[in-house]
Amino acid sequence: MSKILFVVTGADQWTLSDGTKQPTGFWAEEAAAPYEAFKAAGHEVVVATPGGTVPTVDQRSLAPEFNGGQEGADRVAGVLGSFSELRHPIPLDDVDLDDYAAVFCPGGHGPMEDLAVDPVAGGLLTRALESGKPLGVVCHGPAALLAARKEDGTNPFAGYRLTGFTNAEEAQAGFADKAKWLLQDRLVEFGADFQEGEPWAPYLIVDRNLVTGQNPASSAPLAAELLKKLG
């Protein structure tokens, strides 16, 4: 089969508007559900992070209340335990996009800290978009799109229909009034055609080779859509 690249945050803290640091990382379900789907379909997964940093899981995302109860939490933790590629990431600088059939970027608040301002990540996602390869981005993962630039300085994702973690969800999560900026606002600012579904319900937008999911519950449906695109 083929190789799928996971572009994952290396941040373990998110700087809030008052300067305090919120412990974070990637969101468990958003990495675990797609990983499980891709491996079950026979694909190889490679993880890349800024500088090759071993990514940190947001501990909140392992709690029963975010996984439909203790059984769900145990299952997600089990998948992450088997996700050995997370413990051996390559640096984003070393990625050769030609080696991969698809690119996927999970969320968590971590991308708001590092991928949003990482020109290497932005360049990689720009090339992935332009290549026509399936590109999946979920929840806060679209923060990485903010670093993308074309040669003329504009954002290549401008004009694309997409979704991501909404202002309404950020407010319900308790961070809207603490964040330096909100993801939905920034995506709209650069010209994305932002689409919004019901808070916390699975919601996907497909526009050409770009597949975006609104929240953690959208992770498994997004993985299924990427697999369909891979044929």
JSON list of C-alpha atoms in Angstrom, two decimals:
[
{"chain": "A", "resi": 1, "resn": "MET", "atom": "CA", "xyz": [0.00, 0.00, 0.00]},
{"chain": "A", "resi": 2, "resn": "SER", "atom": "CA", "xyz": [1.16, 3.59, 0.43]},
{"chain": "A", "resi": 3, "resn": "LYS", "atom": "CA", "xyz": [2.57, 5.97, 3.02]},
{"chain": "A", "resi": 4, "resn": "ILE", "atom": "CA", "xyz": [0.51, 8.64, 4.78]},
{"chain": "A", "resi": 5, "resn": "LEU", "atom": "CA", "xyz": [2.22, 11.58, 6.44]},
{"chain": "A", "resi": 6, "resn": "PHE", "atom": "CA", "xyz": [0.95, 12.85, 9.80]},
{"chain": "A", "resi": 7, "resn": "VAL", "atom": "CA", "xyz": [1.97, 16.48, 10.35]},
{"chain": "A", "resi": 8, "resn": "VAL", "atom": "CA", "xyz": [1.76, 16.78, 14.15]},
{"chain": "A", "resi": 9, "resn": "THR", "atom": "CA", "xyz": [2.33, 19.63, 16.57]},
{"chain": "A", "resi": 10, "resn": "GLY", "atom": "CA", "xyz": [5.45, 19.53, 18.71]},
{"chain": "A", "resi": 11, "resn": "ALA", "atom": "CA", "xyz": [4.06, 22.02, 21.25]},
{"chain": "A", "resi": 12, "resn": "ASP", "atom": "CA", "xyz": [3.16, 20.92, 24.75]},
{"chain": "A", "resi": 13, "resn": "GLN", "atom": "CA", "xyz": [1.92, 24.36, 25.89]},
{"chain": "A", "resi": 14, "resn": "TRP", "atom": "CA", "xyz": [-0.39, 27.00, 24.42]},
{"chain": "A", "resi": 15, "resn": "THR", "atom": "CA", "xyz": [0.25, 30.63, 25.34]},
{"chain": "A", "resi": 16, "resn": "LEU", "atom": "CA", "xyz": [-2.98, 32.37, 26.34]},
{"chain": "A", "resi": 17, "resn": "SER", "atom": "CA", "xyz": [-3.73, 36.08, 25.98]},
{"chain": "A", "resi": 18, "resn": "ASP", "atom": "CA", "xyz": [-2.61, 36.86, 29.55]},
{"chain": "A", "resi": 19, "resn": "GLY", "atom": "CA", "xyz": [0.72, 35.08, 28.99]},
{"chain": "A", "resi": 20, "resn": "THR", "atom": "CA", "xyz": [-0.10, 31.98, 30.98]},
{"chain": "A", "resi": 21, "resn": "LYS", "atom": "CA", "xyz": [0.71, 28.56, 29.52]},
{"chain": "A", "resi": 22, "resn": "GLN", "atom": "CA", "xyz": [-2.04, 26.00, 29.05]},
{"chain": "A", "resi": 23, "resn": "PRO", "atom": "CA", "xyz": [-0.73, 22.41, 28.91]},
{"chain": "A", "resi": 24, "resn": "THR", "atom": "CA", "xyz": [-1.67, 20.95, 25.54]},
{"chain": "A", "resi": 25, "resn": "GLY", "atom": "CA", "xyz": [-0.37, 18.89, 22.60]},
{"chain": "A", "resi": 26, "resn": "PHE", "atom": "CA", "xyz": [-2.28, 16.88, 20.02]},
{"chain": "A", "resi": 27, "resn": "TRP", "atom": "CA", "xyz": [-5.81, 15.64, 20.73]},
{"chain": "A", "resi": 28, "resn": "ALA", "atom": "CA", "xyz": [-5.88, 11.89, 21.31]},
{"chain": "A", "resi": 29, "resn": "GLU", "atom": "CA", "xyz": [-8.94, 10.91, 19.23]},
{"chain": "A", "resi": 30, "resn": "GLU", "atom": "CA", "xyz": [-7.81, 13.02, 16.29]},
{"chain": "A", "resi": 31, "resn": "ALA", "atom": "CA", "xyz": [-4.60, 11.02, 15.97]},
{"chain": "A", "resi": 32, "resn": "ALA", "atom": "CA", "xyz": [-5.89, 7.64, 17.14]},
{"chain": "A", "resi": 33, "resn": "ALA", "atom": "CA", "xyz": [-9.01, 7.25, 14.98]},
{"chain": "A", "resi": 34, "resn": "PRO", "atom": "CA", "xyz": [-7.30, 8.07, 11.65]},
{"chain": "A", "resi": 35, "resn": "TYR", "atom": "CA", "xyz": [-4.22, 6.02, 12.58]},
{"chain": "A", "resi": 36, "resn": "GLU", "atom": "CA", "xyz": [-6.39, 3.00, 13.29]},
{"chain": "A", "resi": 37, "resn": "ALA", "atom": "CA", "xyz": [-8.28, 3.43, 10.00]},
{"chain": "A", "resi": 38, "resn": "PHE", "atom": "CA", "xyz": [-5.16, 3.91, 7.88]},
{"chain": "A", "resi": 39, "resn": "LYS", "atom": "CA", "xyz": [-3.33, 0.95, 9.41]},
{"chain": "A", "resi": 40, "resn": "ALA", "atom": "CA", "xyz": [-6.40, -1.28, 9.05]},
{"chain": "A", "resi": 41, "resn": "ALA", "atom": "CA", "xyz": [-6.45, -0.39, 5.35]},
{"chain": "A", "resi": 42, "resn": "GLY", "atom": "CA", "xyz": [-2.82, -1.49, 5.07]},
{"chain": "A", "resi": 43, "resn": "HIS", "atom": "CA", "xyz": [-1.13, 1.90, 4.81]},
{"chain": "A", "resi": 44, "resn": "GLU", "atom": "CA", "xyz": [2.13, 2.93, 6.42]},
{"chain": "A", "resi": 45, "resn": "VAL", "atom": "CA", "xyz": [2.13, 6.02, 8.66]},
{"chain": "A", "resi": 46, "resn": "VAL", "atom": "CA", "xyz": [5.04, 8.43, 9.17]},
{"chain": "A", "resi": 47, "resn": "VAL", "atom": "CA", "xyz": [4.90, 11.23, 11.75]},
{"chain": "A", "resi": 48, "resn": "ALA", "atom": "CA", "xyz": [6.66, 14.56, 11.17]},
{"chain": "A", "resi": 49, "resn": "THR", "atom": "CA", "xyz": [6.93, 17.40, 13.69]},
{"chain": "A", "resi": 50, "resn": "PRO", "atom": "CA", "xyz": [8.80, 20.71, 13.90]},
{"chain": "A", "resi": 51, "resn": "GLY", "atom": "CA", "xyz": [12.41, 19.77, 14.60]},
{"chain": "A", "resi": 52, "resn": "GLY", "atom": "CA", "xyz": [11.53, 16.10, 14.99]},
{"chain": "A", "resi": 53, "resn": "THR", "atom": "CA", "xyz": [10.20, 16.74, 18.52]},
{"chain": "A", "resi": 54, "resn": "VAL", "atom": "CA", "xyz": [8.39, 13.74, 20.00]},
{"chain": "A", "resi": 55, "resn": "PRO", "atom": "CA", "xyz": [4.77, 14.97, 20.17]},
{"chain": "A", "resi": 56, "resn": "THR", "atom": "CA", "xyz": [2.85, 15.26, 23.43]},
{"chain": "A", "resi": 57, "resn": "VAL", "atom": "CA", "xyz": [-0.73, 14.11, 23.83]},
{"chain": "A", "resi": 58, "resn": "ASP", "atom": "CA", "xyz": [-3.04, 16.61, 25.54]},
{"chain": "A", "resi": 59, "resn": "GLN", "atom": "CA", "xyz": [-3.78, 14.79, 28.77]},
{"chain": "A", "resi": 60, "resn": "ARG", "atom": "CA", "xyz": [-7.30, 16.25, 28.88]},
{"chain": "A", "resi": 61, "resn": "SER", "atom": "CA", "xyz": [-8.08, 14.36, 25.67]},
{"chain": "A", "resi": 62, "resn": "LEU", "atom": "CA", "xyz": [-7.54, 11.03, 27.42]},
{"chain": "A", "resi": 63, "resn": "ALA", "atom": "CA", "xyz": [-10.26, 11.72, 30.01]},
{"chain": "A", "resi": 64, "resn": "PRO", "atom": "CA", "xyz": [-13.43, 9.57, 29.98]},
{"chain": "A", "resi": 65, "resn": "GLU", "atom": "CA", "xyz": [-15.69, 12.61, 29.47]},
{"chain": "A", "resi": 66, "resn": "PHE", "atom": "CA", "xyz": [-14.04, 13.29, 26.10]},
{"chain": "A", "resi": 67, "resn": "ASN", "atom": "CA", "xyz": [-14.19, 9.68, 24.94]},
{"chain": "A", "resi": 68, "resn": "GLY", "atom": "CA", "xyz": [-17.74, 8.61, 25.70]},
{"chain": "A", "resi": 69, "resn": "GLY", "atom": "CA", "xyz": [-16.81, 7.02, 29.01]},
{"chain": "A", "resi": 70, "resn": "GLN", "atom": "CA", "xyz": [-13.99, 4.97, 30.52]},
{"chain": "A", "resi": 71, "resn": "GLU", "atom": "CA", "xyz": [-14.20, 2.19, 27.94]},
{"chain": "A", "resi": 72, "resn": "GLY", "atom": "CA", "xyz": [-13.71, 4.68, 25.12]},
{"chain": "A", "resi": 73, "resn": "ALA", "atom": "CA", "xyz": [-10.87, 6.37, 26.96]},
{"chain": "A", "resi": 74, "resn": "ASP", "atom": "CA", "xyz": [-9.13, 3.04, 27.48]},
{"chain": "A", "resi": 75, "resn": "ARG", "atom": "CA", "xyz": [-9.55, 2.19, 23.80]},
{"chain": "A", "resi": 76, "resn": "VAL", "atom": "CA", "xyz": [-8.07, 5.49, 22.60]},
{"chain": "A", "resi": 77, "resn": "ALA", "atom": "CA", "xyz": [-5.18, 5.13, 25.04]},
{"chain": "A", "resi": 78, "resn": "GLY", "atom": "CA", "xyz": [-4.59, 1.62, 23.72]},
{"chain": "A", "resi": 79, "resn": "VAL", "atom": "CA", "xyz": [-4.44, 2.82, 20.13]},
{"chain": "A", "resi": 80, "resn": "LEU", "atom": "CA", "xyz": [-1.96, 5.55, 21.06]},
{"chain": "A", "resi": 81, "resn": "GLY", "atom": "CA", "xyz": [0.09, 2.95, 22.89]},
{"chain": "A", "resi": 82, "resn": "SER", "atom": "CA", "xyz": [0.39, 0.97, 19.65]},
{"chain": "A", "resi": 83, "resn": "PHE", "atom": "CA", "xyz": [1.09, 4.12, 17.61]},
{"chain": "A", "resi": 84, "resn": "SER", "atom": "CA", "xyz": [4.87, 3.63, 17.76]},
{"chain": "A", "resi": 85, "resn": "GLU", "atom": "CA", "xyz": [5.47, 6.10, 14.93]},
{"chain": "A", "resi": 86, "resn": "LEU", "atom": "CA", "xyz": [4.55, 8.92, 17.34]},
{"chain": "A", "resi": 87, "resn": "ARG", "atom": "CA", "xyz": [7.67, 8.11, 19.34]},
{"chain": "A", "resi": 88, "resn": "HIS", "atom": "CA", "xyz": [9.95, 8.28, 16.29]},
{"chain": "A", "resi": 89, "resn": "PRO", "atom": "CA", "xyz": [8.98, 11.38, 14.31]},
{"chain": "A", "resi": 90, "resn": "ILE", "atom": "CA", "xyz": [11.04, 12.89, 11.53]},
{"chain": "A", "resi": 91, "resn": "PRO", "atom": "CA", "xyz": [11.68, 16.65, 11.26]},
{"chain": "A", "resi": 92, "resn": "LEU", "atom": "CA", "xyz": [9.31, 18.50, 8.94]},
{"chain": "A", "resi": 93, "resn": "ASP", "atom": "CA", "xyz": [12.41, 19.77, 7.14]},
{"chain": "A", "resi": 94, "resn": "ASP", "atom": "CA", "xyz": [13.25, 16.21, 6.09]},
{"chain": "A", "resi": 95, "resn": "VAL", "atom": "CA", "xyz": [9.90, 15.42, 4.46]},
{"chain": "A", "resi": 96, "resn": "ASP", "atom": "CA", "xyz": [9.96, 14.58, 0.75]},
{"chain": "A", "resi": 97, "resn": "LEU", "atom": "CA", "xyz": [6.32, 14.91, -0.29]},
{"chain": "A", "resi": 98, "resn": "ASP", "atom": "CA", "xyz": [6.91, 12.57, -3.23]},
{"chain": "A", "resi": 99, "resn": "ASP", "atom": "CA", "xyz": [7.20, 9.71, -0.73]},
{"chain": "A", "resi": 100, "resn": "TYR", "atom": "CA", "xyz": [3.60, 10.08, 0.45]},
{"chain": "A", "resi": 101, "resn": "ALA", "atom": "CA", "xyz": [0.19, 9.39, -1.02]},
{"chain": "A", "resi": 102, "resn": "ALA", "atom": "CA", "xyz": [-1.68, 11.64, 1.43]},
{"chain": "A", "resi": 103, "resn": "VAL", "atom": "CA", "xyz": [-1.11, 14.14, 4.23]},
{"chain": "A", "resi": 104, "resn": "PHE", "atom": "CA", "xyz": [-3.08, 14.41, 7.48]},
{"chain": "A", "resi": 105, "resn": "CYS", "atom": "CA", "xyz": [-2.90, 17.00, 10.25]},
{"chain": "A", "resi": 106, "resn": "PRO", "atom": "CA", "xyz": [-4.62, 16.38, 13.61]},
{"chain": "A", "resi": 107, "resn": "GLY", "atom": "CA", "xyz": [-5.49, 19.13, 16.06]},
{"chain": "A", "resi": 108, "resn": "GLY", "atom": "CA", "xyz": [-5.43, 19.85, 19.74]},
{"chain": "A", "resi": 109, "resn": "HIS", "atom": "CA", "xyz": [-4.47, 23.38, 20.80]},
{"chain": "A", "resi": 110, "resn": "GLY", "atom": "CA", "xyz": [-0.81, 22.60, 20.02]},
{"chain": "A", "resi": 111, "resn": "PRO", "atom": "CA", "xyz": [-0.99, 23.71, 16.36]},
{"chain": "A", "resi": 112, "resn": "MET", "atom": "CA", "xyz": [-2.18, 27.13, 17.55]},
{"chain": "A", "resi": 113, "resn": "GLU", "atom": "CA", "xyz": [1.24, 27.51, 19.21]},
{"chain": "A", "resi": 114, "resn": "ASP", "atom": "CA", "xyz": [3.68, 26.14, 16.64]},
{"chain": "A", "resi": 115, "resn": "LEU", "atom": "CA", "xyz": [2.27, 25.04, 13.27]},
{"chain": "A", "resi": 116, "resn": "ALA", "atom": "CA", "xyz": [0.33, 28.29, 12.84]},
{"chain": "A", "resi": 117, "resn": "VAL", "atom": "CA", "xyz": [3.61, 30.21, 12.56]},
{"chain": "A", "resi": 118, "resn": "ASP", "atom": "CA", "xyz": [5.83, 27.49, 11.09]},
{"chain": "A", "resi": 119, "resn": "PRO", "atom": "CA", "xyz": [6.85, 28.31, 7.50]},
{"chain": "A", "resi": 120, "resn": "VAL", "atom": "CA", "xyz": [8.12, 24.75, 6.97]},
{"chain": "A", "resi": 121, "resn": "ALA", "atom": "CA", "xyz": [4.70, 23.32, 7.85]},
{"chain": "A", "resi": 122, "resn": "GLY", "atom": "CA", "xyz": [3.03, 26.02, 5.77]},
{"chain": "A", "resi": 123, "resn": "GLY", "atom": "CA", "xyz": [5.22, 25.22, 2.77]},
{"chain": "A", "resi": 124, "resn": "LEU", "atom": "CA", "xyz": [4.57, 21.50, 3.10]},
{"chain": "A", "resi": 125, "resn": "LEU", "atom": "CA", "xyz": [0.79, 21.98, 3.20]},
{"chain": "A", "resi": 126, "resn": "THR", "atom": "CA", "xyz": [0.99, 24.37, 0.25]},
{"chain": "A", "resi": 127, "resn": "ARG", "atom": "CA", "xyz": [2.83, 21.75, -1.79]},
{"chain": "A", "resi": 128, "resn": "ALA", "atom": "CA", "xyz": [0.40, 19.05, -0.68]},
{"chain": "A", "resi": 129, "resn": "LEU", "atom": "CA", "xyz": [-2.55, 21.15, -1.79]},
{"chain": "A", "resi": 130, "resn": "GLU", "atom": "CA", "xyz": [-0.96, 21.97, -5.14]},
{"chain": "A", "resi": 131, "resn": "SER", "atom": "CA", "xyz": [0.04, 18.33, -5.72]},
{"chain": "A", "resi": 132, "resn": "GLY", "atom": "CA", "xyz": [-3.59, 17.20, -5.75]},
{"chain": "A", "resi": 133, "resn": "LYS", "atom": "CA", "xyz": [-2.84, 14.52, -3.13]},
{"chain": "A", "resi": 134, "resn": "PRO", "atom": "CA", "xyz": [-5.52, 14.00, -0.49]},
{"chain": "A", "resi": 135, "resn": "LEU", "atom": "CA", "xyz": [-4.95, 16.48, 2.35]},
{"chain": "A", "resi": 136, "resn": "GLY", "atom": "CA", "xyz": [-6.92, 16.00, 5.57]},
{"chain": "A", "resi": 137, "resn": "VAL", "atom": "CA", "xyz": [-6.95, 18.54, 8.41]},
{"chain": "A", "resi": 138, "resn": "VAL", "atom": "CA", "xyz": [-9.14, 18.35, 11.52]},
{"chain": "A", "resi": 139, "resn": "CYS", "atom": "CA", "xyz": [-10.28, 20.53, 14.45]},
{"chain": "A", "resi": 140, "resn": "HIS", "atom": "CA", "xyz": [-7.40, 22.91, 15.42]},
{"chain": "A", "resi": 141, "resn": "GLY", "atom": "CA", "xyz": [-5.18, 21.33, 12.74]},
{"chain": "A", "resi": 142, "resn": "PRO", "atom": "CA", "xyz": [-6.26, 24.05, 10.26]},
{"chain": "A", "resi": 143, "resn": "ALA", "atom": "CA", "xyz": [-4.14, 26.47, 12.32]},
{"chain": "A", "resi": 144, "resn": "ALA", "atom": "CA", "xyz": [-1.28, 25.10, 10.19]},
{"chain": "A", "resi": 145, "resn": "LEU", "atom": "CA", "xyz": [-2.98, 26.56, 7.10]},
{"chain": "A", "resi": 146, "resn": "LEU", "atom": "CA", "xyz": [-2.29, 30.04, 8.50]},
{"chain": "A", "resi": 147, "resn": "ALA", "atom": "CA", "xyz": [1.43, 29.59, 7.77]},
{"chain": "A", "resi": 148, "resn": "ALA", "atom": "CA", "xyz": [0.84, 28.61, 4.12]},
{"chain": "A", "resi": 149, "resn": "ARG", "atom": "CA", "xyz": [1.94, 31.07, 1.42]},
{"chain": "A", "resi": 150, "resn": "LYS", "atom": "CA", "xyz": [2.11, 31.15, -2.35]},
{"chain": "A", "resi": 151, "resn": "GLU", "atom": "CA", "xyz": [4.98, 32.92, -4.10]},
{"chain": "A", "resi": 152, "resn": "ASP", "atom": "CA", "xyz": [2.91, 36.09, -4.33]},
{"chain": "A", "resi": 153, "resn": "GLY", "atom": "CA", "xyz": [2.40, 36.08, -0.55]},
{"chain": "A", "resi": 154, "resn": "THR", "atom": "CA", "xyz": [-1.26, 35.10, -0.60]},
{"chain": "A", "resi": 155, "resn": "ASN", "atom": "CA", "xyz": [-2.64, 32.07, 1.20]},
{"chain": "A", "resi": 156, "resn": "PRO", "atom": "CA", "xyz": [-3.20, 29.09, -1.16]},
{"chain": "A", "resi": 157, "resn": "PHE", "atom": "CA", "xyz": [-6.24, 28.01, 0.85]},
{"chain": "A", "resi": 158, "resn": "ALA", "atom": "CA", "xyz": [-8.07, 31.32, 0.25]},
{"chain": "A", "resi": 159, "resn": "GLY", "atom": "CA", "xyz": [-11.36, 30.62, -1.51]},
{"chain": "A", "resi": 160, "resn": "TYR", "atom": "CA", "xyz": [-11.48, 26.98, -0.39]},
{"chain": "A", "resi": 161, "resn": "ARG", "atom": "CA", "xyz": [-14.55, 25.73, 1.44]},
{"chain": "A", "resi": 162, "resn": "LEU", "atom": "CA", "xyz": [-13.30, 24.35, 4.74]},
{"chain": "A", "resi": 163, "resn": "THR", "atom": "CA", "xyz": [-14.11, 23.93, 8.39]},
{"chain": "A", "resi": 164, "resn": "GLY", "atom": "CA", "xyz": [-12.31, 23.69, 11.73]},
{"chain": "A", "resi": 165, "resn": "PHE", "atom": "CA", "xyz": [-12.92, 24.18, 15.43]},
{"chain": "A", "resi": 166, "resn": "THR", "atom": "CA", "xyz": [-15.54, 26.91, 15.62]},
{"chain": "A", "resi": 167, "resn": "ASN", "atom": "CA", "xyz": [-15.80, 30.00, 17.81]},
{"chain": "A", "resi": 168, "resn": "ALA", "atom": "CA", "xyz": [-18.92, 28.47, 19.36]},
{"chain": "A", "resi": 169, "resn": "GLU", "atom": "CA", "xyz": [-17.03, 25.31, 20.31]},
{"chain": "A", "resi": 170, "resn": "GLU", "atom": "CA", "xyz": [-14.09, 27.31, 21.66]},
{"chain": "A", "resi": 171, "resn": "ALA", "atom": "CA", "xyz": [-16.53, 29.27, 23.84]},
{"chain": "A", "resi": 172, "resn": "GLN", "atom": "CA", "xyz": [-18.16, 26.07, 25.10]},
{"chain": "A", "resi": 173, "resn": "ALA", "atom": "CA", "xyz": [-14.70, 24.61, 25.79]},
{"chain": "A", "resi": 174, "resn": "GLY", "atom": "CA", "xyz": [-13.99, 27.65, 27.99]},
{"chain": "A", "resi": 175, "resn": "PHE", "atom": "CA", "xyz": [-11.11, 29.13, 25.99]},
{"chain": "A", "resi": 176, "resn": "ALA", "atom": "CA", "xyz": [-12.70, 31.72, 23.67]},
{"chain": "A", "resi": 177, "resn": "ASP", "atom": "CA", "xyz": [-12.17, 34.59, 26.13]},
{"chain": "A", "resi": 178, "resn": "LYS", "atom": "CA", "xyz": [-8.66, 33.39, 27.06]},
{"chain": "A", "resi": 179, "resn": "ALA", "atom": "CA", "xyz": [-7.14, 32.79, 23.61]},
{"chain": "A", "resi": 180, "resn": "LYS", "atom": "CA", "xyz": [-4.95, 35.33, 21.81]},
{"chain": "A", "resi": 181, "resn": "TRP", "atom": "CA", "xyz": [-6.97, 34.62, 18.68]},
{"chain": "A", "resi": 182, "resn": "LEU", "atom": "CA", "xyz": [-9.67, 32.27, 17.46]},
{"chain": "A", "resi": 183, "resn": "LEU", "atom": "CA", "xyz": [-9.10, 29.80, 14.65]},
{"chain": "A", "resi": 184, "resn": "GLN", "atom": "CA", "xyz": [-12.37, 30.46, 12.81]},
{"chain": "A", "resi": 185, "resn": "ASP", "atom": "CA", "xyz": [-11.65, 34.21, 12.77]},
{"chain": "A", "resi": 186, "resn": "ARG", "atom": "CA", "xyz": [-8.15, 33.75, 11.33]},
{"chain": "A", "resi": 187, "resn": "LEU", "atom": "CA", "xyz": [-9.29, 31.34, 8.63]},
{"chain": "A", "resi": 188, "resn": "VAL", "atom": "CA", "xyz": [-11.99, 33.79, 7.54]},
{"chain": "A", "resi": 189, "resn": "GLU", "atom": "CA", "xyz": [-9.49, 36.68, 7.60]},
{"chain": "A", "resi": 190, "resn": "PHE", "atom": "CA", "xyz": [-7.23, 35.11, 4.95]},
{"chain": "A", "resi": 191, "resn": "GLY", "atom": "CA", "xyz": [-10.20, 34.39, 2.69]},
{"chain": "A", "resi": 192, "resn": "ALA", "atom": "CA", "xyz": [-11.28, 30.82, 3.46]},
{"chain": "A", "resi": 193, "resn": "ASP", "atom": "CA", "xyz": [-14.95, 30.03, 2.91]},
{"chain": "A", "resi": 194, "resn": "PHE", "atom": "CA", "xyz": [-15.52, 28.76, 6.44]},
{"chain": "A", "resi": 195, "resn": "GLN", "atom": "CA", "xyz": [-18.41, 26.34, 6.94]},
{"chain": "A", "resi": 196, "resn": "GLU", "atom": "CA", "xyz": [-19.88, 25.56, 10.35]},
{"chain": "A", "resi": 197, "resn": "GLY", "atom": "CA", "xyz": [-21.87, 22.58, 11.57]},
{"chain": "A", "resi": 198, "resn": "GLU", "atom": "CA", "xyz": [-23.49, 21.86, 14.93]},
{"chain": "A", "resi": 199, "resn": "PRO", "atom": "CA", "xyz": [-21.05, 22.09, 17.87]},
{"chain": "A", "resi": 200, "resn": "TRP", "atom": "CA", "xyz": [-19.35, 18.76, 18.66]},
{"chain": "A", "resi": 201, "resn": "ALA", "atom": "CA", "xyz": [-21.21, 16.83, 15.94]},
{"chain": "A", "resi": 202, "resn": "PRO", "atom": "CA", "xyz": [-19.25, 15.19, 13.08]},
{"chain": "A", "resi": 203, "resn": "TYR", "atom": "CA", "xyz": [-18.96, 17.65, 10.20]},
{"chain": "A", "resi": 204, "resn": "LEU", "atom": "CA", "xyz": [-16.82, 17.36, 7.07]},
{"chain": "A", "resi": 205, "resn": "ILE", "atom": "CA", "xyz": [-16.17, 19.67, 4.16]},
{"chain": "A", "resi": 206, "resn": "VAL", "atom": "CA", "xyz": [-14.59, 18.34, 0.95]},
{"chain": "A", "resi": 207, "resn": "ASP", "atom": "CA", "xyz": [-13.28, 20.85, -1.58]},
{"chain": "A", "resi": 208, "resn": "ARG", "atom": "CA", "xyz": [-11.15, 19.34, -4.32]},
{"chain": "A", "resi": 209, "resn": "ASN", "atom": "CA", "xyz": [-8.32, 17.41, -2.61]},
{"chain": "A", "resi": 210, "resn": "LEU", "atom": "CA", "xyz": [-8.81, 19.22, 0.73]},
{"chain": "A", "resi": 211, "resn": "VAL", "atom": "CA", "xyz": [-10.85, 17.43, 3.41]},
{"chain": "A", "resi": 212, "resn": "THR", "atom": "CA", "xyz": [-11.45, 19.28, 6.67]},
{"chain": "A", "resi": 213, "resn": "GLY", "atom": "CA", "xyz": [-13.23, 18.21, 9.86]},
{"chain": "A", "resi": 214, "resn": "GLN", "atom": "CA", "xyz": [-14.70, 20.53, 12.47]},
{"chain": "A", "resi": 215, "resn": "ASN", "atom": "CA", "xyz": [-13.94, 18.75, 15.75]},
{"chain": "A", "resi": 216, "resn": "PRO", "atom": "CA", "xyz": [-12.70, 15.51, 17.34]},
{"chain": "A", "resi": 217, "resn": "ALA", "atom": "CA", "xyz": [-15.89, 13.64, 16.37]},
{"chain": "A", "resi": 218, "resn": "SER", "atom": "CA", "xyz": [-15.07, 14.40, 12.72]},
{"chain": "A", "resi": 219, "resn": "SER", "atom": "CA", "xyz": [-11.75, 12.51, 12.84]},
{"chain": "A", "resi": 220, "resn": "ALA", "atom": "CA", "xyz": [-12.98, 9.03, 11.93]},
{"chain": "A", "resi": 221, "resn": "PRO", "atom": "CA", "xyz": [-15.29, 10.25, 9.12]},
{"chain": "A", "resi": 222, "resn": "LEU", "atom": "CA", "xyz": [-12.41, 12.34, 7.75]},
{"chain": "A", "resi": 223, "resn": "ALA", "atom": "CA", "xyz": [-10.12, 9.31, 7.71]},
{"chain": "A", "resi": 224, "resn": "ALA", "atom": "CA", "xyz": [-12.77, 7.34, 5.83]},
{"chain": "A", "resi": 225, "resn": "GLU", "atom": "CA", "xyz": [-13.03, 10.14, 3.25]},
{"chain": "A", "resi": 226, "resn": "LEU", "atom": "CA", "xyz": [-9.24, 10.21, 2.76]},
{"chain": "A", "resi": 227, "resn": "LEU", "atom": "CA", "xyz": [-9.23, 6.44, 2.25]},
{"chain": "A", "resi": 228, "resn": "LYS", "atom": "CA", "xyz": [-11.95, 6.82, -0.39]},
{"chain": "A", "resi": 229, "resn": "LYS", "atom": "CA", "xyz": [-9.82, 9.41, -2.17]},
{"chain": "A", "resi": 230, "resn": "LEU", "atom": "CA", "xyz": [-6.84, 7.04, -2.07]},
{"chain": "A", "resi": 231, "resn": "GLY", "atom": "CA", "xyz": [-9.01, 4.41, -3.75]}
]
